[in-house]
Amino acid sequence: MVGQTGQTGQPGADGGPAGAVDAATARHWDELYRGRERYWSGRPNLHLVDVAGTLPPGTALDLGCGEGGDAVWLARQGWRVTAVDVSTAALERSAAAVTTAGVAALVDFQRHDLARTFPAGEFDLVSAQFLQSPLEFPRAEVLRAAARAVAPGGRLLVVEHGAVPPWGNAAHHHTRFPTPQETLADLDLDPDGWEVERLDAPQRQATGPDGQTGTLIDHLVLARRR
């Protein structure tokens, strides 16, 4: 998913310029994925489906692609996807998922520590789904880079956790998450160049890792470049 202090750059043979991936960051996410046979459900994120399902397919940037659920769904809808993660374990699982789904030709995987390098190009949809980290991470700078990657007429979709899940670590339940309004302010979008289409905190029912069920609060920002 993420890393530590930002500039844009082209990916090299290992997914970024020499020294572009912070070793501790990469190790953290690799250990997380390798600790389980599957970490995520494999299904696409609900809000991505809700938003992108109404759009004509074009080019999409999937930031923090994880095990590929969003990339598979987007490619099946006809999007050409650039899917990015810092974890080689995540990228390997994502690549296997798109191959199994028969859409590998529509997905380009790139390894980036987003705090250090960012994919080149402009995209009709830039999706940042839960791009949050327990590690030091320049979130606002990365989100602003995501906004710069949106093509004219394209959209930026940012979805973040609005609260700790009911089954989360009790010690984290007092963690404060930025509101959608604060995330929008962090993006520092030019109001003459952008139209904010959604700014809300939807709730959804979800199942935890041990079968627990509960209500989750998400924070959502959807903006279209004019």
Short mmCIF file of C-alpha atoms in Angstrom, two decimals:
data_model
loop_
_atom_site.label_atom_id
_atom_site.label_comp_id
_atom_site.label_asym_id
_atom_site.label_seq_id
_atom_site.Cartn_x
_atom_site.Cartn_y
_atom_site.Cartn_z
CA MET A 1 0.00 0.00 0.00
CA VAL A 2 2.11 2.91 1.26
CA GLY A 3 5.35 4.46 2.50
CA GLN A 4 7.21 7.62 3.61
CA THR A 5 8.03 11.22 1.89
CA GLY A 6 6.88 12.02 -1.67
CA GLN A 7 7.98 12.76 -5.21
CA THR A 8 6.72 11.53 -8.53
CA GLY A 9 8.77 9.16 -10.68
CA GLN A 10 8.76 6.49 -13.35
CA PRO A 11 8.88 2.85 -12.20
CA GLY A 12 12.10 0.96 -12.78
CA ALA A 13 12.71 -2.79 -13.01
CA ASP A 14 11.69 -3.33 -9.40
CA GLY A 15 8.64 -1.06 -9.73
CA GLY A 16 10.45 2.17 -8.96
CA PRO A 17 13.82 3.96 -9.16
CA ALA A 18 16.67 2.57 -7.09
CA GLY A 19 16.00 3.20 -3.42
CA ALA A 20 12.40 4.20 -4.13
CA VAL A 21 10.83 1.62 -1.81
CA ASP A 22 11.29 1.97 1.94
CA ALA A 23 12.38 -1.49 3.15
CA ALA A 24 10.50 -1.32 6.46
CA THR A 25 7.29 -0.25 4.72
CA ALA A 26 7.53 -3.02 2.16
CA ARG A 27 8.31 -5.58 4.85
CA HIS A 28 5.30 -4.50 6.93
CA TRP A 29 2.83 -5.00 4.09
CA ASP A 30 4.48 -8.19 2.79
CA GLU A 31 4.26 -9.74 6.26
CA LEU A 32 0.61 -8.72 6.52
CA TYR A 33 -0.31 -10.45 3.26
CA ARG A 34 1.87 -13.49 3.76
CA GLY A 35 0.41 -14.00 7.23
CA ARG A 36 -2.84 -15.28 5.69
CA GLU A 37 -3.76 -17.27 2.61
CA ARG A 38 -6.21 -14.47 1.76
CA TYR A 39 -6.42 -11.13 3.56
CA TRP A 40 -9.37 -9.47 1.79
CA SER A 41 -12.66 -10.88 0.52
CA GLY A 42 -11.76 -10.69 -3.17
CA ARG A 43 -14.87 -8.60 -3.80
CA PRO A 44 -14.59 -5.01 -5.11
CA ASN A 45 -15.09 -2.13 -2.73
CA LEU A 46 -18.77 -1.20 -2.50
CA HIS A 47 -18.36 2.53 -3.09
CA LEU A 48 -16.11 1.99 -6.10
CA VAL A 49 -18.80 -0.19 -7.69
CA ASP A 50 -21.44 2.40 -6.86
CA VAL A 51 -19.47 5.22 -8.48
CA ALA A 52 -17.68 3.54 -11.38
CA GLY A 53 -20.69 1.42 -12.30
CA THR A 54 -22.39 4.56 -13.64
CA LEU A 55 -19.38 5.74 -15.69
CA PRO A 56 -18.26 4.82 -19.21
CA PRO A 57 -15.05 2.74 -18.97
CA GLY A 58 -11.78 4.48 -19.58
CA THR A 59 -8.44 4.47 -17.79
CA ALA A 60 -8.29 3.89 -14.03
CA LEU A 61 -5.58 4.15 -11.40
CA ASP A 62 -6.05 1.80 -8.43
CA LEU A 63 -3.88 3.03 -5.54
CA GLY A 64 -3.06 0.35 -2.96
CA CYS A 65 -4.54 -2.46 -5.05
CA GLY A 66 -4.10 -5.15 -2.38
CA GLU A 67 -5.19 -8.56 -3.67
CA GLY A 68 -6.79 -7.17 -6.81
CA GLY A 69 -10.53 -7.19 -6.11
CA ASP A 70 -11.05 -3.68 -7.49
CA ALA A 71 -8.69 -4.18 -10.44
CA VAL A 72 -10.53 -7.35 -11.50
CA TRP A 73 -13.94 -5.66 -11.25
CA LEU A 74 -12.83 -2.56 -13.17
CA ALA A 75 -11.22 -4.61 -15.93
CA ARG A 76 -14.36 -6.74 -16.26
CA GLN A 77 -16.29 -3.51 -16.88
CA GLY A 78 -13.86 -2.62 -19.66
CA TRP A 79 -11.54 -0.23 -17.82
CA ARG A 80 -7.82 -0.26 -18.54
CA VAL A 81 -6.32 -0.33 -15.06
CA THR A 82 -2.98 0.67 -13.60
CA ALA A 83 -2.85 -1.14 -10.24
CA VAL A 84 -0.27 -0.03 -7.69
CA ASP A 85 1.01 -1.43 -4.41
CA VAL A 86 4.25 -1.40 -2.41
CA SER A 87 3.89 -5.06 -1.41
CA THR A 88 5.27 -7.68 -3.81
CA ALA A 89 3.06 -10.25 -2.06
CA ALA A 90 -0.02 -8.15 -2.82
CA LEU A 91 1.02 -7.61 -6.43
CA GLU A 92 1.61 -11.33 -6.92
CA ARG A 93 -1.87 -12.13 -5.59
CA SER A 94 -3.42 -9.38 -7.71
CA ALA A 95 -1.69 -10.66 -10.82
CA ALA A 96 -2.99 -14.17 -10.13
CA ALA A 97 -6.51 -12.80 -9.61
CA VAL A 98 -6.66 -10.92 -12.91
CA THR A 99 -5.21 -13.91 -14.75
CA THR A 100 -7.83 -16.21 -13.26
CA ALA A 101 -10.52 -13.68 -14.21
CA GLY A 102 -9.24 -13.56 -17.79
CA VAL A 103 -8.60 -9.80 -17.76
CA ALA A 104 -4.81 -9.68 -17.38
CA ALA A 105 -4.44 -7.83 -20.70
CA LEU A 106 -6.32 -4.86 -19.24
CA VAL A 107 -4.27 -4.46 -16.04
CA ASP A 108 -0.78 -3.00 -15.67
CA PHE A 109 0.78 -3.69 -12.26
CA GLN A 110 3.35 -1.27 -10.88
CA ARG A 111 5.22 -1.36 -7.60
CA HIS A 112 5.37 2.05 -5.91
CA ASP A 113 6.01 3.29 -2.41
CA LEU A 114 3.56 6.15 -2.94
CA ALA A 115 5.39 8.33 -0.47
CA ARG A 116 8.40 8.21 -2.78
CA THR A 117 7.16 7.62 -6.33
CA PHE A 118 3.84 7.99 -8.08
CA PRO A 119 2.64 6.44 -11.36
CA ALA A 120 3.03 8.61 -14.43
CA GLY A 121 0.13 9.64 -16.64
CA GLU A 122 -3.43 10.90 -16.37
CA PHE A 123 -6.50 8.75 -15.70
CA ASP A 124 -10.26 9.02 -16.10
CA LEU A 125 -10.70 7.58 -12.61
CA VAL A 126 -8.26 7.66 -9.73
CA SER A 127 -9.38 5.42 -6.87
CA ALA A 128 -7.88 5.67 -3.38
CA GLN A 129 -9.73 3.07 -1.32
CA PHE A 130 -8.76 3.06 2.36
CA LEU A 131 -5.29 4.37 1.62
CA GLN A 132 -4.50 4.59 5.33
CA SER A 133 -1.52 3.20 7.17
CA PRO A 134 -0.38 2.49 10.73
CA LEU A 135 3.07 3.59 9.59
CA GLU A 136 4.29 7.12 9.05
CA PHE A 137 2.67 8.19 5.77
CA PRO A 138 2.32 11.62 4.08
CA ARG A 139 -1.37 11.08 3.37
CA ALA A 140 -2.25 14.62 2.25
CA GLU A 141 0.69 14.81 -0.17
CA VAL A 142 -0.22 11.46 -1.70
CA LEU A 143 -3.88 12.43 -2.09
CA ARG A 144 -2.85 15.67 -3.80
CA ALA A 145 -0.66 13.65 -6.17
CA ALA A 146 -3.72 11.47 -6.85
CA ALA A 147 -5.73 14.57 -7.74
CA ARG A 148 -3.02 15.75 -10.13
CA ALA A 149 -3.27 12.39 -11.93
CA VAL A 150 -6.93 12.91 -12.84
CA ALA A 151 -7.50 13.72 -16.53
CA PRO A 152 -9.81 16.59 -17.55
CA GLY A 153 -13.37 15.35 -17.14
CA GLY A 154 -12.17 12.51 -14.91
CA ARG A 155 -12.91 11.75 -11.28
CA LEU A 156 -11.07 11.27 -8.02
CA LEU A 157 -12.68 8.88 -5.54
CA VAL A 158 -11.29 8.81 -2.00
CA VAL A 159 -12.84 6.39 0.49
CA GLU A 160 -11.45 6.15 4.01
CA HIS A 161 -12.33 4.55 7.31
CA GLY A 162 -14.46 6.90 9.39
CA ALA A 163 -14.18 4.87 12.60
CA VAL A 164 -12.46 1.79 13.97
CA PRO A 165 -14.49 -1.36 13.14
CA PRO A 166 -16.52 -2.73 16.08
CA TRP A 167 -14.20 -5.74 16.18
CA GLY A 168 -11.06 -3.59 16.07
CA ASN A 169 -8.47 -3.28 18.80
CA ALA A 170 -10.10 -1.58 21.78
CA ALA A 171 -7.01 0.56 22.26
CA HIS A 172 -7.71 2.18 18.86
CA HIS A 173 -11.35 3.10 19.44
CA HIS A 174 -10.42 6.65 20.42
CA THR A 175 -8.51 7.17 17.15
CA ARG A 176 -9.77 10.21 15.30
CA PHE A 177 -10.19 9.93 11.54
CA PRO A 178 -10.33 12.96 9.21
CA THR A 179 -13.84 13.95 8.22
CA PRO A 180 -14.78 14.07 4.51
CA GLN A 181 -14.65 17.87 4.76
CA GLU A 182 -11.12 17.71 6.20
CA THR A 183 -10.02 15.31 3.46
CA LEU A 184 -11.42 17.68 0.86
CA ALA A 185 -9.48 20.52 2.48
CA ASP A 186 -6.31 18.39 2.44
CA LEU A 187 -6.77 17.88 -1.31
CA ASP A 188 -6.61 21.66 -1.80
CA LEU A 189 -8.62 21.49 -5.03
CA ASP A 190 -9.11 24.61 -7.12
CA PRO A 191 -12.89 25.24 -6.95
CA ASP A 192 -12.80 26.67 -10.48
CA GLY A 193 -11.24 23.47 -11.76
CA TRP A 194 -13.18 20.86 -9.79
CA GLU A 195 -16.77 19.97 -8.98
CA VAL A 196 -17.40 18.08 -5.74
CA GLU A 197 -20.04 15.45 -6.51
CA ARG A 198 -20.19 13.65 -3.17
CA LEU A 199 -19.00 14.47 0.33
CA ASP A 200 -20.54 12.16 2.88
CA ALA A 201 -20.14 9.44 5.51
CA PRO A 202 -22.13 6.39 4.36
CA GLN A 203 -22.60 3.38 6.61
CA ARG A 204 -22.54 -0.27 5.61
CA GLN A 205 -22.87 -3.67 7.19
CA ALA A 206 -19.74 -5.83 7.16
CA THR A 207 -18.30 -9.04 8.54
CA GLY A 208 -15.07 -9.10 10.53
CA PRO A 209 -12.16 -11.54 10.25
CA ASP A 210 -13.67 -13.94 12.79
CA GLY A 211 -17.23 -13.77 11.50
CA GLN A 212 -18.35 -10.79 13.60
CA THR A 213 -20.90 -8.47 12.03
CA GLY A 214 -21.26 -4.77 12.57
CA THR A 215 -21.83 -1.34 11.07
CA LEU A 216 -18.88 0.44 9.47
CA ILE A 217 -18.64 4.17 8.79
CA ASP A 218 -16.81 5.27 5.66
CA HIS A 219 -15.76 8.77 4.65
CA LEU A 220 -16.18 9.49 0.94
CA VAL A 221 -15.01 12.27 -1.35
CA LEU A 222 -15.87 12.21 -5.05
CA ALA A 223 -14.70 15.10 -7.22
CA ARG A 224 -14.72 15.64 -10.99
CA ARG A 225 -12.08 17.68 -12.78
CA ARG A 226 -13.82 20.20 -15.03
#
